[in-house]
């Protein structure tokens, strides 16, 4: 599979995860909304990495680490750079949601903080970030 095909694969499963986050929101499983949003953006960023470098993405769940590499190499257009830098905290939050889902002690703590309104904000922001990231491929 060439890098473009790998990117399309990552993008497809990223989109699936985003739709799963929406389904979790509609069923009231708000912690899983956050986790699936993290998975969606992680997979999309890894797909972009593969497309740009033509090598496998780093095995990390730290999305900002991968984005930083792409930023260092001036991969994104100016508007995307500004947007991504403005949303750095969002990417840190996503890492926290990933960790909280994987480890029971964190899971209890975070699930009390993600109510319907917070879950809606997470999904909305994730859709916005998703659109920003794919904007140069449309």
Short mmCIF file of N, CA and C in Angstrom, two decimals:
data_model
loop_
_atom_site.label_atom_id
_atom_site.label_comp_id
_atom_site.label_asym_id
_atom_site.label_seq_id
_atom_site.Cartn_x
_atom_site.Cartn_y
_atom_site.Cartn_z
N UNK A 1 0.85 -1.17 0.00
CA UNK A 1 0.00 0.00 0.00
C UNK A 1 0.90 1.24 0.00
N UNK A 2 0.61 2.19 -0.88
CA UNK A 2 1.41 3.42 -0.90
C UNK A 2 0.93 4.37 0.20
N UNK A 3 1.65 5.47 0.40
CA UNK A 3 1.34 6.38 1.50
C UNK A 3 -0.05 7.01 1.37
N UNK A 4 -0.49 7.28 0.16
CA UNK A 4 -1.83 7.86 -0.04
C UNK A 4 -2.91 6.86 0.38
N UNK A 5 -2.74 5.60 0.01
CA UNK A 5 -3.70 4.56 0.39
C UNK A 5 -3.71 4.36 1.91
N UNK A 6 -2.52 4.41 2.52
CA UNK A 6 -2.45 4.29 3.98
C UNK A 6 -3.16 5.46 4.65
N UNK A 7 -2.95 6.65 4.11
CA UNK A 7 -3.64 7.83 4.65
C UNK A 7 -5.15 7.64 4.56
N UNK A 8 -5.63 7.19 3.42
CA UNK A 8 -7.07 6.98 3.23
C UNK A 8 -7.60 5.95 4.23
N UNK A 9 -6.82 4.92 4.49
CA UNK A 9 -7.21 3.90 5.47
C UNK A 9 -7.34 4.53 6.86
N UNK A 10 -6.30 5.26 7.29
CA UNK A 10 -6.33 5.93 8.59
C UNK A 10 -7.51 6.90 8.67
N UNK A 11 -7.73 7.65 7.61
CA UNK A 11 -8.83 8.63 7.59
C UNK A 11 -10.18 7.93 7.71
N UNK A 12 -10.33 6.82 7.03
CA UNK A 12 -11.59 6.07 7.08
C UNK A 12 -11.89 5.57 8.49
N UNK A 13 -10.89 4.99 9.16
CA UNK A 13 -11.16 4.50 10.52
C UNK A 13 -11.29 5.66 11.50
N UNK A 14 -10.64 6.76 11.21
CA UNK A 14 -10.80 7.97 12.02
C UNK A 14 -12.23 8.48 11.94
N UNK A 15 -12.76 8.51 10.74
CA UNK A 15 -14.14 8.95 10.53
C UNK A 15 -15.12 7.99 11.23
N UNK A 16 -14.84 6.71 11.15
CA UNK A 16 -15.66 5.71 11.83
C UNK A 16 -15.67 5.95 13.34
N UNK A 17 -14.49 6.23 13.90
CA UNK A 17 -14.40 6.51 15.34
C UNK A 17 -15.16 7.77 15.72
N UNK A 18 -15.12 8.77 14.87
CA UNK A 18 -15.87 10.00 15.14
C UNK A 18 -17.38 9.72 15.13
N UNK A 19 -17.82 8.91 14.20
CA UNK A 19 -19.24 8.53 14.17
C UNK A 19 -19.61 7.69 15.39
N UNK A 20 -18.68 6.87 15.85
CA UNK A 20 -18.90 6.09 17.06
C UNK A 20 -19.03 7.02 18.27
N UNK A 21 -18.21 8.07 18.31
CA UNK A 21 -18.32 9.06 19.39
C UNK A 21 -19.71 9.69 19.40
N UNK A 22 -20.22 10.00 18.22
CA UNK A 22 -21.57 10.56 18.13
C UNK A 22 -22.61 9.57 18.63
N UNK A 23 -22.44 8.30 18.28
CA UNK A 23 -23.37 7.26 18.75
C UNK A 23 -23.30 7.12 20.27
N UNK A 24 -22.11 7.21 20.83
CA UNK A 24 -21.95 7.15 22.28
C UNK A 24 -22.62 8.36 22.94
N UNK A 25 -22.51 9.51 22.31
CA UNK A 25 -23.17 10.71 22.83
C UNK A 25 -24.69 10.49 22.85
N UNK A 26 -25.21 9.99 21.76
CA UNK A 26 -26.66 9.78 21.65
C UNK A 26 -27.18 8.73 22.62
N UNK A 27 -26.29 7.83 23.06
CA UNK A 27 -26.72 6.80 24.01
C UNK A 27 -26.37 7.17 25.46
N UNK A 28 -25.77 8.35 25.66
CA UNK A 28 -25.47 8.81 27.01
C UNK A 28 -24.21 8.24 27.63
N UNK A 29 -23.33 7.68 26.83
CA UNK A 29 -22.07 7.12 27.34
C UNK A 29 -20.96 8.14 27.14
N UNK A 30 -20.96 9.14 27.97
CA UNK A 30 -20.17 10.34 27.75
C UNK A 30 -18.66 10.14 27.88
N UNK A 31 -18.21 9.28 28.77
CA UNK A 31 -16.77 9.02 28.86
C UNK A 31 -16.27 8.42 27.56
N UNK A 32 -17.05 7.55 26.97
CA UNK A 32 -16.65 6.92 25.71
C UNK A 32 -16.67 7.91 24.55
N UNK A 33 -17.46 8.95 24.66
CA UNK A 33 -17.43 10.03 23.67
C UNK A 33 -16.02 10.60 23.62
N UNK A 34 -15.50 10.95 24.79
CA UNK A 34 -14.16 11.54 24.87
C UNK A 34 -13.10 10.57 24.34
N UNK A 35 -13.20 9.32 24.73
CA UNK A 35 -12.22 8.32 24.29
C UNK A 35 -12.25 8.15 22.77
N UNK A 36 -13.44 8.04 22.20
CA UNK A 36 -13.54 7.84 20.74
C UNK A 36 -13.10 9.08 19.97
N UNK A 37 -13.33 10.26 20.53
CA UNK A 37 -12.83 11.48 19.89
C UNK A 37 -11.30 11.47 19.88
N UNK A 38 -10.71 11.04 20.98
CA UNK A 38 -9.25 10.92 21.03
C UNK A 38 -8.76 9.94 19.97
N UNK A 39 -9.41 8.81 19.88
CA UNK A 39 -9.02 7.80 18.90
C UNK A 39 -9.15 8.34 17.47
N UNK A 40 -10.21 9.05 17.21
CA UNK A 40 -10.45 9.61 15.88
C UNK A 40 -9.32 10.55 15.46
N UNK A 41 -9.01 11.50 16.32
CA UNK A 41 -7.97 12.48 15.96
C UNK A 41 -6.60 11.83 15.92
N UNK A 42 -6.32 10.92 16.83
CA UNK A 42 -5.03 10.21 16.80
C UNK A 42 -4.84 9.50 15.47
N UNK A 43 -5.84 8.80 15.01
CA UNK A 43 -5.72 8.04 13.76
C UNK A 43 -5.59 8.97 12.56
N UNK A 44 -6.31 10.07 12.56
CA UNK A 44 -6.20 11.01 11.45
C UNK A 44 -4.81 11.62 11.40
N UNK A 45 -4.28 12.02 12.54
CA UNK A 45 -2.94 12.61 12.59
C UNK A 45 -1.89 11.58 12.17
N UNK A 46 -2.05 10.35 12.57
CA UNK A 46 -1.11 9.30 12.15
C UNK A 46 -1.20 9.09 10.63
N UNK A 47 -2.40 9.16 10.09
CA UNK A 47 -2.54 9.05 8.64
C UNK A 47 -1.84 10.18 7.90
N UNK A 48 -1.97 11.39 8.42
CA UNK A 48 -1.29 12.54 7.81
C UNK A 48 0.23 12.36 7.91
N UNK A 49 0.69 11.85 9.03
CA UNK A 49 2.12 11.59 9.22
C UNK A 49 2.63 10.60 8.16
N UNK A 50 1.90 9.50 7.99
CA UNK A 50 2.27 8.49 7.00
C UNK A 50 2.29 9.10 5.60
N UNK A 51 1.30 9.90 5.29
CA UNK A 51 1.23 10.54 3.98
C UNK A 51 2.43 11.46 3.75
N UNK A 52 2.80 12.22 4.77
CA UNK A 52 3.88 13.20 4.63
C UNK A 52 5.26 12.53 4.59
N UNK A 53 5.50 11.57 5.48
CA UNK A 53 6.85 10.99 5.61
C UNK A 53 7.02 9.66 4.88
N UNK A 54 5.93 9.03 4.48
CA UNK A 54 5.97 7.72 3.83
C UNK A 54 6.65 6.67 4.71
N UNK A 55 6.44 6.79 6.01
CA UNK A 55 6.87 5.78 6.98
C UNK A 55 5.75 5.65 8.01
N UNK A 56 5.80 4.59 8.79
CA UNK A 56 4.77 4.40 9.81
C UNK A 56 4.86 5.49 10.87
N UNK A 57 3.72 5.84 11.41
CA UNK A 57 3.65 6.87 12.45
C UNK A 57 4.24 6.34 13.75
N UNK A 58 4.74 7.24 14.59
CA UNK A 58 5.26 6.81 15.89
C UNK A 58 4.17 6.11 16.71
N UNK A 59 4.59 5.13 17.48
CA UNK A 59 3.66 4.40 18.34
C UNK A 59 3.48 5.18 19.64
N UNK A 60 2.63 6.16 19.56
CA UNK A 60 2.34 6.99 20.72
C UNK A 60 0.88 7.42 20.65
N UNK A 61 0.34 7.71 21.80
CA UNK A 61 -1.03 8.23 21.85
C UNK A 61 -1.01 9.74 22.08
N UNK A 62 0.19 10.29 22.17
CA UNK A 62 0.36 11.73 22.35
C UNK A 62 0.24 12.41 20.99
N UNK A 63 -0.94 12.85 20.67
CA UNK A 63 -1.23 13.45 19.37
C UNK A 63 -0.37 14.69 19.14
N UNK A 64 -0.18 15.48 20.18
CA UNK A 64 0.60 16.71 20.02
C UNK A 64 2.05 16.41 19.63
N UNK A 65 2.59 15.31 20.10
CA UNK A 65 3.95 14.92 19.73
C UNK A 65 4.07 14.73 18.22
N UNK A 66 3.09 14.08 17.63
CA UNK A 66 3.10 13.85 16.18
C UNK A 66 2.84 15.16 15.43
N UNK A 67 1.89 15.93 15.90
CA UNK A 67 1.61 17.23 15.26
C UNK A 67 2.85 18.12 15.32
N UNK A 68 3.55 18.11 16.44
CA UNK A 68 4.75 18.94 16.59
C UNK A 68 5.79 18.62 15.53
N UNK A 69 5.95 17.34 15.24
CA UNK A 69 6.90 16.93 14.20
C UNK A 69 6.47 17.50 12.85
N UNK A 70 5.20 17.40 12.55
CA UNK A 70 4.68 17.94 11.29
C UNK A 70 4.81 19.46 11.25
N UNK A 71 4.60 20.11 12.39
CA UNK A 71 4.77 21.57 12.46
C UNK A 71 6.23 21.96 12.24
N UNK A 72 7.14 21.20 12.85
CA UNK A 72 8.57 21.48 12.69
C UNK A 72 8.99 21.41 11.23
N UNK A 73 8.39 20.51 10.50
CA UNK A 73 8.72 20.34 9.08
C UNK A 73 7.86 21.19 8.17
N UNK A 74 7.11 22.10 8.76
CA UNK A 74 6.28 23.06 8.03
C UNK A 74 5.32 22.36 7.06
N UNK A 75 4.69 21.31 7.56
CA UNK A 75 3.78 20.53 6.74
C UNK A 75 2.44 21.23 6.54
N UNK A 76 1.96 21.90 7.58
CA UNK A 76 0.64 22.51 7.53
C UNK A 76 0.70 23.91 6.92
N UNK A 77 -0.43 24.33 6.34
CA UNK A 77 -0.52 25.70 5.84
C UNK A 77 -0.71 26.65 7.03
N UNK A 78 -0.44 27.92 6.82
CA UNK A 78 -0.42 28.92 7.90
C UNK A 78 -1.68 28.90 8.75
N UNK A 79 -2.85 28.89 8.13
CA UNK A 79 -4.10 28.89 8.90
C UNK A 79 -4.21 27.67 9.80
N UNK A 80 -3.77 26.53 9.29
CA UNK A 80 -3.80 25.31 10.10
C UNK A 80 -2.83 25.42 11.27
N UNK A 81 -1.65 25.95 11.02
CA UNK A 81 -0.65 26.10 12.08
C UNK A 81 -1.22 26.94 13.22
N UNK A 82 -1.77 28.08 12.88
CA UNK A 82 -2.35 28.97 13.89
C UNK A 82 -3.46 28.26 14.67
N UNK A 83 -4.32 27.57 13.95
CA UNK A 83 -5.44 26.87 14.58
C UNK A 83 -4.93 25.78 15.52
N UNK A 84 -3.98 24.99 15.06
CA UNK A 84 -3.45 23.90 15.88
C UNK A 84 -2.76 24.43 17.13
N UNK A 85 -1.97 25.47 16.97
CA UNK A 85 -1.30 26.07 18.14
C UNK A 85 -2.31 26.64 19.13
N UNK A 86 -3.37 27.22 18.62
CA UNK A 86 -4.42 27.78 19.49
C UNK A 86 -5.17 26.69 20.25
N UNK A 87 -5.11 25.46 19.77
CA UNK A 87 -5.86 24.36 20.38
C UNK A 87 -4.96 23.32 21.04
N UNK A 88 -3.78 23.71 21.41
CA UNK A 88 -2.83 22.78 22.03
C UNK A 88 -3.41 22.13 23.29
N UNK A 89 -4.16 22.88 24.07
CA UNK A 89 -4.76 22.33 25.30
C UNK A 89 -5.77 21.23 24.96
N UNK A 90 -6.49 21.40 23.87
CA UNK A 90 -7.44 20.37 23.43
C UNK A 90 -6.70 19.03 23.23
N UNK A 91 -5.52 19.08 22.61
CA UNK A 91 -4.78 17.84 22.36
C UNK A 91 -4.28 17.22 23.67
N UNK A 92 -3.92 18.05 24.63
CA UNK A 92 -3.53 17.55 25.96
C UNK A 92 -4.73 16.88 26.63
N UNK A 93 -5.89 17.50 26.50
CA UNK A 93 -7.12 16.92 27.05
C UNK A 93 -7.40 15.55 26.43
N UNK A 94 -7.20 15.44 25.13
CA UNK A 94 -7.44 14.16 24.46
C UNK A 94 -6.55 13.06 25.03
N UNK A 95 -5.29 13.39 25.29
CA UNK A 95 -4.38 12.40 25.88
C UNK A 95 -4.89 11.98 27.26
N UNK A 96 -5.37 12.93 28.02
CA UNK A 96 -5.93 12.63 29.34
C UNK A 96 -7.14 11.70 29.22
N UNK A 97 -8.00 11.95 28.24
CA UNK A 97 -9.17 11.09 28.04
C UNK A 97 -8.75 9.67 27.67
N UNK A 98 -7.70 9.55 26.88
CA UNK A 98 -7.20 8.23 26.51
C UNK A 98 -6.72 7.50 27.76
N UNK A 99 -5.90 8.18 28.55
CA UNK A 99 -5.35 7.56 29.76
C UNK A 99 -6.47 7.19 30.73
N UNK A 100 -7.43 8.08 30.88
CA UNK A 100 -8.51 7.82 31.84
C UNK A 100 -9.35 6.61 31.45
N UNK A 101 -9.49 6.38 30.16
CA UNK A 101 -10.26 5.23 29.70
C UNK A 101 -9.50 3.94 29.96
N UNK A 102 -8.20 3.98 29.89
CA UNK A 102 -7.38 2.77 30.01
C UNK A 102 -7.11 2.36 31.46
N UNK A 103 -7.19 3.29 32.39
CA UNK A 103 -6.82 3.00 33.77
C UNK A 103 -7.98 3.31 34.71
N UNK A 104 -8.46 2.29 35.44
CA UNK A 104 -9.67 2.43 36.25
C UNK A 104 -9.66 3.59 37.25
N UNK A 105 -8.54 3.87 37.90
CA UNK A 105 -8.53 4.95 38.89
C UNK A 105 -8.79 6.30 38.24
N UNK A 106 -8.27 6.49 37.04
CA UNK A 106 -8.53 7.74 36.31
C UNK A 106 -9.95 7.74 35.75
N UNK A 107 -10.41 6.57 35.35
CA UNK A 107 -11.73 6.45 34.71
C UNK A 107 -12.83 6.98 35.63
N UNK A 108 -12.77 6.59 36.89
CA UNK A 108 -13.78 7.06 37.84
C UNK A 108 -13.73 8.58 38.00
N UNK A 109 -12.54 9.11 38.08
CA UNK A 109 -12.37 10.55 38.29
C UNK A 109 -12.89 11.35 37.10
N UNK A 110 -12.54 10.94 35.90
CA UNK A 110 -12.91 11.72 34.71
C UNK A 110 -14.38 11.53 34.36
N UNK A 111 -14.94 10.33 34.61
CA UNK A 111 -16.33 10.13 34.20
C UNK A 111 -17.28 11.06 34.94
N UNK A 112 -16.92 11.48 36.13
CA UNK A 112 -17.78 12.43 36.85
C UNK A 112 -17.67 13.85 36.27
N UNK A 113 -16.66 14.10 35.47
CA UNK A 113 -16.46 15.44 34.88
C UNK A 113 -17.03 15.57 33.47
N UNK A 114 -17.38 14.46 32.86
CA UNK A 114 -17.89 14.53 31.49
C UNK A 114 -19.39 14.26 31.50
N UNK A 115 -20.14 15.33 31.53
CA UNK A 115 -21.58 15.24 31.46
C UNK A 115 -22.02 15.47 30.00
N UNK A 116 -23.31 15.56 29.80
CA UNK A 116 -23.84 15.71 28.44
C UNK A 116 -23.28 16.96 27.76
N UNK A 117 -23.24 18.07 28.47
CA UNK A 117 -22.74 19.32 27.89
C UNK A 117 -21.26 19.23 27.52
N UNK A 118 -20.46 18.67 28.44
CA UNK A 118 -19.02 18.53 28.17
C UNK A 118 -18.80 17.59 26.99
N UNK A 119 -19.54 16.50 26.94
CA UNK A 119 -19.41 15.55 25.83
C UNK A 119 -19.75 16.22 24.51
N UNK A 120 -20.78 17.05 24.52
CA UNK A 120 -21.16 17.78 23.30
C UNK A 120 -20.03 18.70 22.86
N UNK A 121 -19.41 19.39 23.81
CA UNK A 121 -18.29 20.28 23.49
C UNK A 121 -17.12 19.50 22.90
N UNK A 122 -16.85 18.33 23.45
CA UNK A 122 -15.74 17.51 22.96
C UNK A 122 -16.01 17.05 21.53
N UNK A 123 -17.21 16.57 21.26
CA UNK A 123 -17.55 16.13 19.91
C UNK A 123 -17.49 17.30 18.93
N UNK A 124 -18.03 18.42 19.33
CA UNK A 124 -18.03 19.60 18.45
C UNK A 124 -16.61 20.05 18.12
N UNK A 125 -15.76 20.12 19.12
CA UNK A 125 -14.37 20.52 18.91
C UNK A 125 -13.65 19.49 18.04
N UNK A 126 -13.93 18.22 18.26
CA UNK A 126 -13.29 17.17 17.48
C UNK A 126 -13.68 17.27 16.01
N UNK A 127 -14.93 17.54 15.73
CA UNK A 127 -15.36 17.72 14.34
C UNK A 127 -14.65 18.91 13.70
N UNK A 128 -14.50 19.96 14.47
CA UNK A 128 -13.82 21.16 13.98
C UNK A 128 -12.34 20.86 13.67
N UNK A 129 -11.68 20.17 14.59
CA UNK A 129 -10.27 19.81 14.40
C UNK A 129 -10.13 18.86 13.21
N UNK A 130 -11.02 17.89 13.12
CA UNK A 130 -11.02 16.94 12.01
C UNK A 130 -11.08 17.71 10.68
N UNK A 131 -12.00 18.65 10.58
CA UNK A 131 -12.15 19.45 9.36
C UNK A 131 -10.90 20.25 9.05
N UNK A 132 -10.30 20.83 10.07
CA UNK A 132 -9.06 21.59 9.88
C UNK A 132 -7.96 20.69 9.33
N UNK A 133 -7.82 19.52 9.93
CA UNK A 133 -6.72 18.63 9.54
C UNK A 133 -6.86 18.11 8.11
N UNK A 134 -8.08 17.86 7.68
CA UNK A 134 -8.25 17.32 6.32
C UNK A 134 -8.45 18.39 5.26
N UNK A 135 -8.49 19.65 5.67
CA UNK A 135 -8.84 20.74 4.75
C UNK A 135 -7.94 20.84 3.52
N UNK A 136 -6.70 20.46 3.63
CA UNK A 136 -5.83 20.58 2.47
C UNK A 136 -5.90 19.37 1.54
N UNK A 137 -6.77 18.42 1.85
CA UNK A 137 -6.90 17.22 1.00
C UNK A 137 -8.21 17.17 0.26
N UNK A 138 -9.07 18.16 0.44
CA UNK A 138 -10.39 18.13 -0.21
C UNK A 138 -10.28 18.49 -1.67
#
